[in-house]
């Protein structure tokens, strides 16, 4: 019960878990800049580096939700700034489609987000992650009840 | 396709957590993280060390690989942008493939951005768990070697571009120097004297300009702009647009007779080089020492272009030389270069943006660059400092930090203004014996011999008032002077000081088109809009795009000594690449698993580089590795999972996702 998951018993312990896919050239560097600028933000996001936001396969997003993420964030270069010319447009198109699909599956819109964050926008990393964490916190955990063989038992094991 | 044969002995991962002094260990409980890592499946060894990037830290990895029979390495330290190469190298030296390595960013992404130690420690554990799970699947990869072209493109012909071009040309490389203006020289050519030595800018700059023109290894293109950049490090194809000068460079001998002969008897057009303080004719040369020594015709104001009915006295006087060509058209040149140096310089802050200083409203408010032109012996007044009505000023106020260190304009310090203000104060004092006031926030004179210069000129009878001027307005007694209102923070009182002439020490800003240029060359900009270097300390002239380097003020405000030093560094970095003769490319390209590919061709249109083709005989897609830049967009698009990207294979990313989300 140290940190996550035991919120079925104690909702105030809920800490949202966000998986963030950041592109190597803009958003990952923005997060690095946030670091060198010592900008403080919520510790709930786990960044997975991809070369381009266009590499984010919709399956990655589904996999993250399936494994217990409460939110998924994709960060890419601003339109026109893609290091690979147009990978972020692919990301945008997939995002739009997937957003509708997720909604139909009962996953609230606030749980899935695409943001353009350039390498100079360290403060935007803070703003986006803090905002998303708060919104997802307000929604509560994605899994509203324990699943057999799911996180609850893992949590029990975790102590 | 299993990257690791499960029947063989299980993978043995070594996990290393860096303290980075207290940078990481101050926020993250490293001992706890080590205990956690050691218990992870497949982890054979977990160690902590104060500075993993140091030689002993790397040695640790090398030795452990041998001693503990490790076959995968995970290092949790700073950003991979900083030390991924370092640790891949250490992994390789230990006898493993360098790609049997995964880096975890627990400094920039964790310890530096969180204050809750428990949460930060947990985040580090999650990220390490993900890396351990992912690294198990890594496959050995080879870096591709591609031949590199030895030509270099230098964009911008200011002192930075000139110095870089000369350095490279002297090393025997062919350099294309592209400059937008009709002459090289940049801002430095407009200055009068340079601090702290007070040697004249022209005396030290013009010999270098001439050397550029006469150097056999330099192709100089003025009035030219880069239109397109394609390719990758070592093999860039660059399209340059050469605007017409309407004067044939090879035929013009720079006699300037055409300027004399122009039907405009009086110069009527504001002279760009003198910032509008003087006039020029439609046919002109920027300044007497311009390089190339060739006139230029401005089609906007030339009568021949406007009406087609000019007597063309310029053509007459040019006679047999026949250098004037009204039919000249824009030319498109395509060149192939190995590396590119950007030295596109800065723009002076537009003083109109601070309305209470009255620039553009009160005629006797000048910018510092205008004051430079006034003090310059070849400037519009022949070096005399004069008011607009021709009188000599009896008192002068220099306002520092105009457009710098101000949250309404630019927060950064422009670095040169204190020094050039002191220089201008000294020169004005020397030439007019006026009372000179410097209004400063802090006096910043850090640099070799700068403080000594400050002490020397400040002792020469000028007034230094610490305070930010709040207002410039006409003196209430109507004597035509300007009243400066300022809080003297050392006296603790508001003062009103009347002066004849105001000089605004305007700061340095990114070029107006810096964003377009950034896109053109596929590099980044910092928050202020200057081009972003790869690392502020360790790679100050590199960019995130390999083979593209920065020099001078396009990277941030700096003085001439620093600009020249940086230009030399950019040239050296360029040479290091070019002289190697080949370049190694990251192996993160896409490839097709033919047994799975159904030949649906979804991947082909999503590739921005036309790297994917369809092989009809096999009914499969095929990736051209040389063209592939490794974005992975096709991989995400592939419906069958047959398209894979090295280092970012689906399964590797899935493991990472599962890793960051697992509870234990």
mmCIF file of N, CA, C and O in Angstrom, chain A residues 79-159:
data_model
loop_
_atom_site.group_PDB
_atom_site.id
_atom_site.type_symbol
_atom_site.label_atom_id
_atom_site.label_comp_id
_atom_site.label_asym_id
_atom_site.label_seq_id
_atom_site.Cartn_x
_atom_site.Cartn_y
_atom_site.Cartn_z
ATOM 1 N N UNK A 79 3.542 21.713 -35.285
ATOM 2 C CA UNK A 79 3.325 21.525 -36.726
ATOM 3 C C UNK A 79 4.328 22.366 -37.519
ATOM 4 O O UNK A 79 4.552 23.531 -37.210
ATOM 5 N N UNK A 80 4.940 21.731 -38.500
ATOM 6 C CA UNK A 80 5.933 22.427 -39.306
ATOM 7 C C UNK A 80 7.346 22.291 -38.769
ATOM 8 O O UNK A 80 8.306 22.608 -39.440
ATOM 9 N N UNK A 81 7.478 21.810 -37.525
ATOM 10 C CA UNK A 81 8.796 21.727 -36.906
ATOM 11 C C UNK A 81 9.349 20.315 -36.807
ATOM 12 O O UNK A 81 10.414 20.110 -36.252
ATOM 13 N N UNK A 82 8.606 19.337 -37.308
ATOM 14 C CA UNK A 82 9.014 17.943 -37.122
ATOM 15 C C UNK A 82 10.413 17.712 -37.679
ATOM 16 O O UNK A 82 10.729 18.150 -38.777
ATOM 17 N N UNK A 83 11.242 17.050 -36.895
ATOM 18 C CA UNK A 83 12.596 16.726 -37.331
ATOM 19 C C UNK A 83 12.566 15.841 -38.574
ATOM 20 O O UNK A 83 13.507 15.811 -39.347
ATOM 21 N N UNK A 84 11.469 15.105 -38.724
ATOM 22 C CA UNK A 84 11.304 14.224 -39.881
ATOM 23 C C UNK A 84 10.200 14.753 -40.799
ATOM 24 O O UNK A 84 9.437 13.986 -41.381
ATOM 25 N N UNK A 85 10.094 16.053 -40.827
ATOM 26 C CA UNK A 85 9.177 16.770 -41.708
ATOM 27 C C UNK A 85 7.704 16.647 -41.348
ATOM 28 O O UNK A 85 7.023 17.644 -41.169
ATOM 29 N N UNK A 86 7.188 15.400 -41.254
ATOM 30 C CA UNK A 86 5.739 15.308 -41.088
ATOM 31 C C UNK A 86 5.280 14.164 -40.191
ATOM 32 O O UNK A 86 4.109 13.798 -40.228
ATOM 33 N N UNK A 87 6.193 13.623 -39.391
ATOM 34 C CA UNK A 87 5.802 12.531 -38.493
ATOM 35 C C UNK A 87 4.738 12.964 -37.496
ATOM 36 O O UNK A 87 3.847 12.186 -37.129
ATOM 37 N N UNK A 88 4.819 14.232 -37.058
ATOM 38 C CA UNK A 88 3.845 14.703 -36.072
ATOM 39 C C UNK A 88 2.440 14.801 -36.666
ATOM 40 O O UNK A 88 1.450 14.710 -35.946
ATOM 41 N N UNK A 89 2.360 14.970 -37.996
ATOM 42 C CA UNK A 89 1.027 14.971 -38.617
ATOM 43 C C UNK A 89 0.421 13.568 -38.555
ATOM 44 O O UNK A 89 -0.779 13.408 -38.334
ATOM 45 N N UNK A 90 1.275 12.561 -38.769
ATOM 46 C CA UNK A 90 0.787 11.176 -38.629
ATOM 47 C C UNK A 90 0.281 10.964 -37.210
ATOM 48 O O UNK A 90 -0.769 10.361 -36.992
ATOM 49 N N UNK A 91 1.070 11.482 -36.239
ATOM 50 C CA UNK A 91 0.671 11.328 -34.839
ATOM 51 C C UNK A 91 -0.688 11.976 -34.605
ATOM 52 O O UNK A 91 -1.548 11.418 -33.919
ATOM 53 N N UNK A 92 -0.874 13.151 -35.189
ATOM 54 C CA UNK A 92 -2.133 13.885 -34.995
ATOM 55 C C UNK A 92 -3.319 13.103 -35.555
ATOM 56 O O UNK A 92 -4.356 12.968 -34.908
ATOM 57 N N UNK A 93 -3.131 12.566 -36.770
ATOM 58 C CA UNK A 93 -4.234 11.809 -37.387
ATOM 59 C C UNK A 93 -4.583 10.585 -36.545
ATOM 60 O O UNK A 93 -5.746 10.298 -36.287
ATOM 61 N N UNK A 94 -3.548 9.867 -36.103
ATOM 62 C CA UNK A 94 -3.808 8.673 -35.293
ATOM 63 C C UNK A 94 -4.459 9.055 -33.968
ATOM 64 O O UNK A 94 -5.342 8.353 -33.476
ATOM 65 N N UNK A 95 -4.018 10.163 -33.424
ATOM 66 C CA UNK A 95 -4.556 10.617 -32.151
ATOM 67 C C UNK A 95 -6.056 10.879 -32.272
ATOM 68 O O UNK A 95 -6.849 10.445 -31.431
ATOM 69 N N UNK A 96 -6.437 11.566 -33.356
ATOM 70 C CA UNK A 96 -7.847 11.910 -33.536
ATOM 71 C C UNK A 96 -8.710 10.657 -33.609
ATOM 72 O O UNK A 96 -9.773 10.570 -32.992
ATOM 73 N N UNK A 97 -8.234 9.687 -34.389
ATOM 74 C CA UNK A 97 -8.996 8.439 -34.530
ATOM 75 C C UNK A 97 -9.071 7.693 -33.203
ATOM 76 O O UNK A 97 -10.141 7.269 -32.764
ATOM 77 N N UNK A 98 -7.913 7.573 -32.573
ATOM 78 C CA UNK A 98 -7.831 6.770 -31.363
ATOM 79 C C UNK A 98 -8.640 7.391 -30.237
ATOM 80 O O UNK A 98 -9.228 6.683 -29.415
ATOM 81 N N UNK A 99 -8.673 8.716 -30.210
ATOM 82 C CA UNK A 99 -9.415 9.432 -29.178
ATOM 83 C C UNK A 99 -10.887 8.990 -29.190
ATOM 84 O O UNK A 99 -11.480 8.715 -28.143
ATOM 85 N N UNK A 100 -11.453 8.920 -30.412
ATOM 86 C CA UNK A 100 -12.859 8.513 -30.533
ATOM 87 C C UNK A 100 -13.042 7.072 -30.100
ATOM 88 O O UNK A 100 -14.005 6.728 -29.405
ATOM 89 N N UNK A 101 -12.097 6.243 -30.518
ATOM 90 C CA UNK A 101 -12.176 4.829 -30.164
ATOM 91 C C UNK A 101 -12.141 4.655 -28.645
ATOM 92 O O UNK A 101 -12.948 3.921 -28.071
ATOM 93 N N UNK A 102 -11.211 5.385 -28.012
ATOM 94 C CA UNK A 102 -11.066 5.264 -26.560
ATOM 95 C C UNK A 102 -12.327 5.738 -25.846
ATOM 96 O O UNK A 102 -12.755 5.157 -24.851
ATOM 97 N N UNK A 103 -12.908 6.791 -26.386
ATOM 98 C CA UNK A 103 -14.129 7.330 -25.802
ATOM 99 C C UNK A 103 -15.223 6.258 -25.830
ATOM 100 O O UNK A 103 -15.932 6.051 -24.839
ATOM 101 N N UNK A 104 -15.310 5.583 -26.982
ATOM 102 C CA UNK A 104 -16.305 4.524 -27.105
ATOM 103 C C UNK A 104 -16.036 3.392 -26.118
ATOM 104 O O UNK A 104 -16.938 2.665 -25.732
ATOM 105 N N UNK A 105 -14.767 3.236 -25.773
ATOM 106 C CA UNK A 105 -14.424 2.174 -24.829
ATOM 107 C C UNK A 105 -14.623 2.622 -23.387
ATOM 108 O O UNK A 105 -14.316 1.881 -22.453
ATOM 109 N N UNK A 106 -15.052 3.871 -23.201
ATOM 110 C CA UNK A 106 -15.321 4.348 -21.852
ATOM 111 C C UNK A 106 -14.125 5.017 -21.205
ATOM 112 O O UNK A 106 -14.117 5.246 -20.000
ATOM 113 N N UNK A 107 -13.108 5.315 -21.988
ATOM 114 C CA UNK A 107 -11.947 6.015 -21.426
ATOM 115 C C UNK A 107 -12.139 7.503 -21.677
ATOM 116 O O UNK A 107 -12.248 7.948 -22.814
ATOM 117 N N UNK A 108 -12.206 8.270 -20.588
ATOM 118 C CA UNK A 108 -12.509 9.693 -20.705
ATOM 119 C C UNK A 108 -11.456 10.412 -21.541
ATOM 120 O O UNK A 108 -10.276 10.069 -21.500
ATOM 121 N N UNK A 109 -11.901 11.463 -22.202
ATOM 122 C CA UNK A 109 -11.032 12.226 -23.112
ATOM 123 C C UNK A 109 -9.789 12.777 -22.419
ATOM 124 O O UNK A 109 -8.711 12.830 -23.003
ATOM 125 N N UNK A 110 -9.959 13.212 -21.167
ATOM 126 C CA UNK A 110 -8.837 13.840 -20.460
ATOM 127 C C UNK A 110 -7.697 12.867 -20.202
ATOM 128 O O UNK A 110 -6.595 13.278 -19.840
ATOM 129 N N UNK A 111 -7.963 11.589 -20.389
ATOM 130 C CA UNK A 111 -6.917 10.598 -20.106
ATOM 131 C C UNK A 111 -5.930 10.426 -21.257
ATOM 132 O O UNK A 111 -4.920 9.741 -21.119
ATOM 133 N N UNK A 112 -6.258 10.981 -22.403
ATOM 134 C CA UNK A 112 -5.404 10.773 -23.566
ATOM 135 C C UNK A 112 -5.164 12.126 -24.213
ATOM 136 O O UNK A 112 -6.111 12.822 -24.591
ATOM 137 N N UNK A 113 -3.923 12.489 -24.305
ATOM 138 C CA UNK A 113 -3.622 13.860 -24.699
ATOM 139 C C UNK A 113 -2.431 13.903 -25.655
ATOM 140 O O UNK A 113 -1.483 13.150 -25.501
ATOM 141 N N UNK A 114 -2.537 14.791 -26.628
ATOM 142 C CA UNK A 114 -1.417 15.037 -27.544
ATOM 143 C C UNK A 114 -1.041 16.508 -27.411
ATOM 144 O O UNK A 114 -1.899 17.378 -27.470
ATOM 145 N N UNK A 115 0.245 16.770 -27.186
ATOM 146 C CA UNK A 115 0.682 18.157 -27.012
ATOM 147 C C UNK A 115 1.908 18.432 -27.879
ATOM 148 O O UNK A 115 2.797 17.596 -27.990
ATOM 149 N N UNK A 116 1.920 19.603 -28.464
ATOM 150 C CA UNK A 116 3.116 20.033 -29.193
ATOM 151 C C UNK A 116 3.989 20.832 -28.220
ATOM 152 O O UNK A 116 3.585 21.887 -27.732
ATOM 153 N N UNK A 117 5.162 20.330 -27.920
ATOM 154 C CA UNK A 117 6.062 21.026 -26.989
ATOM 155 C C UNK A 117 7.444 21.100 -27.633
ATOM 156 O O UNK A 117 8.082 20.066 -27.866
ATOM 157 N N UNK A 118 7.886 22.280 -27.952
ATOM 158 C CA UNK A 118 9.179 22.419 -28.626
ATOM 159 C C UNK A 118 10.309 22.379 -27.601
ATOM 160 O O UNK A 118 10.079 22.527 -26.404
ATOM 161 N N UNK A 119 11.525 22.219 -28.110
ATOM 162 C CA UNK A 119 12.698 22.072 -27.246
ATOM 163 C C UNK A 119 12.901 23.280 -26.335
ATOM 164 O O UNK A 119 13.589 23.188 -25.328
ATOM 165 N N UNK A 120 12.313 24.409 -26.673
ATOM 166 C CA UNK A 120 12.518 25.606 -25.854
ATOM 167 C C UNK A 120 11.439 25.759 -24.786
ATOM 168 O O UNK A 120 11.495 26.676 -23.989
ATOM 169 N N UNK A 121 10.438 24.858 -24.799
ATOM 170 C CA UNK A 121 9.302 25.061 -23.910
ATOM 171 C C UNK A 121 9.348 24.167 -22.665
ATOM 172 O O UNK A 121 8.457 23.349 -22.440
ATOM 173 N N UNK A 122 10.409 24.341 -21.884
ATOM 174 C CA UNK A 122 10.530 23.563 -20.652
ATOM 175 C C UNK A 122 9.350 23.801 -19.722
ATOM 176 O O UNK A 122 8.856 22.887 -19.063
ATOM 177 N N UNK A 123 8.891 25.038 -19.686
ATOM 178 C CA UNK A 123 7.808 25.352 -18.761
ATOM 179 C C UNK A 123 6.488 24.727 -19.202
ATOM 180 O O UNK A 123 5.614 24.464 -18.384
ATOM 181 N N UNK A 124 6.374 24.483 -20.521
ATOM 182 C CA UNK A 124 5.137 23.857 -20.998
ATOM 183 C C UNK A 124 5.058 22.404 -20.532
ATOM 184 O O UNK A 124 3.961 21.884 -20.294
ATOM 185 N N UNK A 125 6.223 21.749 -20.404
ATOM 186 C CA UNK A 125 6.235 20.380 -19.891
ATOM 187 C C UNK A 125 5.619 20.366 -18.497
ATOM 188 O O UNK A 125 4.757 19.540 -18.174
ATOM 189 N N UNK A 126 6.061 21.317 -17.675
ATOM 190 C CA UNK A 126 5.511 21.423 -16.327
ATOM 191 C C UNK A 126 3.994 21.652 -16.384
ATOM 192 O O UNK A 126 3.216 20.932 -15.750
ATOM 193 N N UNK A 127 3.594 22.639 -17.186
ATOM 194 C CA UNK A 127 2.180 23.021 -17.228
ATOM 195 C C UNK A 127 1.321 21.842 -17.693
ATOM 196 O O UNK A 127 0.285 21.541 -17.090
ATOM 197 N N UNK A 128 1.766 21.169 -18.758
ATOM 198 C CA UNK A 128 0.971 20.082 -19.327
ATOM 199 C C UNK A 128 0.878 18.907 -18.358
ATOM 200 O O UNK A 128 -0.213 18.377 -18.105
ATOM 201 N N UNK A 129 2.015 18.507 -17.797
ATOM 202 C CA UNK A 129 1.994 17.342 -16.902
ATOM 203 C C UNK A 129 1.184 17.665 -15.649
ATOM 204 O O UNK A 129 0.334 16.877 -15.229
ATOM 205 N N UNK A 130 1.394 18.835 -15.061
ATOM 206 C CA UNK A 130 0.622 19.185 -13.862
ATOM 207 C C UNK A 130 -0.870 19.211 -14.152
ATOM 208 O O UNK A 130 -1.673 18.688 -13.383
ATOM 209 N N UNK A 131 -1.212 19.813 -15.280
ATOM 210 C CA UNK A 131 -2.623 19.924 -15.632
ATOM 211 C C UNK A 131 -3.237 18.543 -15.842
ATOM 212 O O UNK A 131 -4.322 18.240 -15.340
ATOM 213 N N UNK A 132 -2.495 17.707 -16.565
ATOM 214 C CA UNK A 132 -3.031 16.383 -16.857
ATOM 215 C C UNK A 132 -3.178 15.564 -15.574
ATOM 216 O O UNK A 132 -4.179 14.882 -15.373
ATOM 217 N N UNK A 133 -2.174 15.644 -14.708
ATOM 218 C CA UNK A 133 -2.233 14.882 -13.458
ATOM 219 C C UNK A 133 -3.451 15.316 -12.651
ATOM 220 O O UNK A 133 -4.195 14.484 -12.116
ATOM 221 N N UNK A 134 -3.698 16.618 -12.596
ATOM 222 C CA UNK A 134 -4.841 17.096 -11.819
ATOM 223 C C UNK A 134 -6.167 16.638 -12.421
ATOM 224 O O UNK A 134 -7.072 16.215 -11.714
ATOM 225 N N UNK A 135 -6.246 16.717 -13.758
ATOM 226 C CA UNK A 135 -7.493 16.300 -14.402
ATOM 227 C C UNK A 135 -7.742 14.804 -14.198
ATOM 228 O O UNK A 135 -8.873 14.381 -13.949
ATOM 229 N N UNK A 136 -6.675 14.019 -14.348
ATOM 230 C CA UNK A 136 -6.840 12.576 -14.186
ATOM 231 C C UNK A 136 -7.111 12.239 -12.718
ATOM 232 O O UNK A 136 -7.910 11.355 -12.402
ATOM 233 N N UNK A 137 -6.487 12.999 -11.829
ATOM 234 C CA UNK A 137 -6.744 12.774 -10.406
ATOM 235 C C UNK A 137 -8.231 12.992 -10.101
ATOM 236 O O UNK A 137 -8.844 12.234 -9.358
ATOM 237 N N UNK A 138 -8.787 14.028 -10.730
ATOM 238 C CA UNK A 138 -10.202 14.328 -10.500
ATOM 239 C C UNK A 138 -11.091 13.204 -11.045
ATOM 240 O O UNK A 138 -12.134 12.892 -10.467
ATOM 241 N N UNK A 139 -10.638 12.593 -12.148
ATOM 242 C CA UNK A 139 -11.429 11.495 -12.725
ATOM 243 C C UNK A 139 -11.348 10.240 -11.871
ATOM 244 O O UNK A 139 -12.236 9.399 -11.892
ATOM 245 N N UNK A 140 -10.253 10.092 -11.171
ATOM 246 C CA UNK A 140 -10.034 8.880 -10.394
ATOM 247 C C UNK A 140 -9.347 7.824 -11.232
ATOM 248 O O UNK A 140 -9.045 8.049 -12.411
ATOM 249 N N UNK A 141 -9.069 6.684 -10.648
ATOM 250 C CA UNK A 141 -8.355 5.637 -11.377
ATOM 251 C C UNK A 141 -9.157 5.144 -12.578
ATOM 252 O O UNK A 141 -10.381 5.186 -12.565
ATOM 253 N N UNK A 142 -8.418 4.687 -13.607
ATOM 254 C CA UNK A 142 -9.101 4.167 -14.790
ATOM 255 C C UNK A 142 -9.861 2.900 -14.430
ATOM 256 O O UNK A 142 -10.966 2.667 -14.886
ATOM 257 N N UNK A 143 -9.228 2.057 -13.606
ATOM 258 C CA UNK A 143 -9.911 0.837 -13.155
ATOM 259 C C UNK A 143 -10.626 1.156 -11.853
ATOM 260 O O UNK A 143 -9.985 1.394 -10.838
ATOM 261 N N UNK A 144 -11.924 1.154 -11.931
ATOM 262 C CA UNK A 144 -12.703 1.594 -10.779
ATOM 263 C C UNK A 144 -12.845 0.487 -9.727
ATOM 264 O O UNK A 144 -13.263 0.718 -8.622
ATOM 265 N N UNK A 145 -12.562 -0.735 -10.137
ATOM 266 C CA UNK A 145 -12.721 -1.839 -9.191
ATOM 267 C C UNK A 145 -11.598 -2.828 -9.436
ATOM 268 O O UNK A 145 -11.025 -2.869 -10.530
ATOM 269 N N UNK A 146 -11.274 -3.619 -8.432
ATOM 270 C CA UNK A 146 -10.178 -4.573 -8.593
ATOM 271 C C UNK A 146 -10.514 -5.646 -9.623
ATOM 272 O O UNK A 146 -11.661 -6.039 -9.762
ATOM 273 N N UNK A 147 -9.491 -6.060 -10.359
ATOM 274 C CA UNK A 147 -9.666 -7.113 -11.354
ATOM 275 C C UNK A 147 -9.013 -8.368 -10.791
ATOM 276 O O UNK A 147 -7.951 -8.287 -10.186
ATOM 277 N N UNK A 148 -9.658 -9.496 -10.994
ATOM 278 C CA UNK A 148 -9.063 -10.733 -10.506
ATOM 279 C C UNK A 148 -7.720 -10.936 -11.213
ATOM 280 O O UNK A 148 -7.625 -10.843 -12.429
ATOM 281 N N UNK A 149 -6.721 -11.184 -10.429
ATOM 282 C CA UNK A 149 -5.391 -11.351 -11.019
ATOM 283 C C UNK A 149 -4.796 -10.014 -11.434
ATOM 284 O O UNK A 149 -3.741 -9.942 -12.031
ATOM 285 N N UNK A 150 -5.494 -8.940 -11.146
ATOM 286 C CA UNK A 150 -5.040 -7.618 -11.574
ATOM 287 C C UNK A 150 -4.264 -6.911 -10.488
ATOM 288 O O UNK A 150 -3.771 -7.542 -9.554
ATOM 289 N N UNK A 151 -4.188 -5.613 -10.616
ATOM 290 C CA UNK A 151 -3.312 -4.837 -9.754
ATOM 291 C C UNK A 151 -3.567 -5.026 -8.257
ATOM 292 O O UNK A 151 -2.625 -4.956 -7.482
ATOM 293 N N UNK A 152 -4.825 -5.309 -7.857
ATOM 294 C CA UNK A 152 -5.067 -5.383 -6.417
ATOM 295 C C UNK A 152 -4.197 -6.439 -5.779
ATOM 296 O O UNK A 152 -3.565 -6.215 -4.752
ATOM 297 N N UNK A 153 -4.171 -7.612 -6.460
ATOM 298 C CA UNK A 153 -3.342 -8.674 -5.886
ATOM 299 C C UNK A 153 -1.871 -8.298 -5.927
ATOM 300 O O UNK A 153 -1.114 -8.562 -5.009
ATOM 301 N N UNK A 154 -1.535 -7.619 -7.016
ATOM 302 C CA UNK A 154 -0.140 -7.158 -7.108
ATOM 303 C C UNK A 154 0.142 -6.193 -5.973
ATOM 304 O O UNK A 154 1.193 -6.195 -5.362
ATOM 305 N N UNK A 155 -0.834 -5.332 -5.692
ATOM 306 C CA UNK A 155 -0.671 -4.353 -4.627
ATOM 307 C C UNK A 155 -0.526 -5.055 -3.292
ATOM 308 O O UNK A 155 0.344 -4.711 -2.486
ATOM 309 N N UNK A 156 -1.346 -6.072 -3.129
ATOM 310 C CA UNK A 156 -1.257 -6.830 -1.878
ATOM 311 C C UNK A 156 0.151 -7.389 -1.726
ATOM 312 O O UNK A 156 0.772 -7.298 -0.669
ATOM 313 N N UNK A 157 0.669 -7.887 -2.848
ATOM 314 C CA UNK A 157 2.012 -8.451 -2.808
ATOM 315 C C UNK A 157 3.029 -7.352 -2.518
ATOM 316 O O UNK A 157 4.032 -7.559 -1.861
ATOM 317 N N UNK A 158 2.712 -6.188 -3.050
ATOM 318 C CA UNK A 158 3.629 -5.066 -2.903
ATOM 319 C C UNK A 158 3.685 -4.602 -1.457
ATOM 320 O O UNK A 158 4.656 -4.020 -1.010
ATOM 321 N N UNK A 159 2.636 -4.832 -0.753
ATOM 322 C CA UNK A 159 2.700 -4.583 0.671
ATOM 323 C C UNK A 159 1.914 -3.383 1.117
ATOM 324 O O UNK A 159 2.185 -2.840 2.148
#
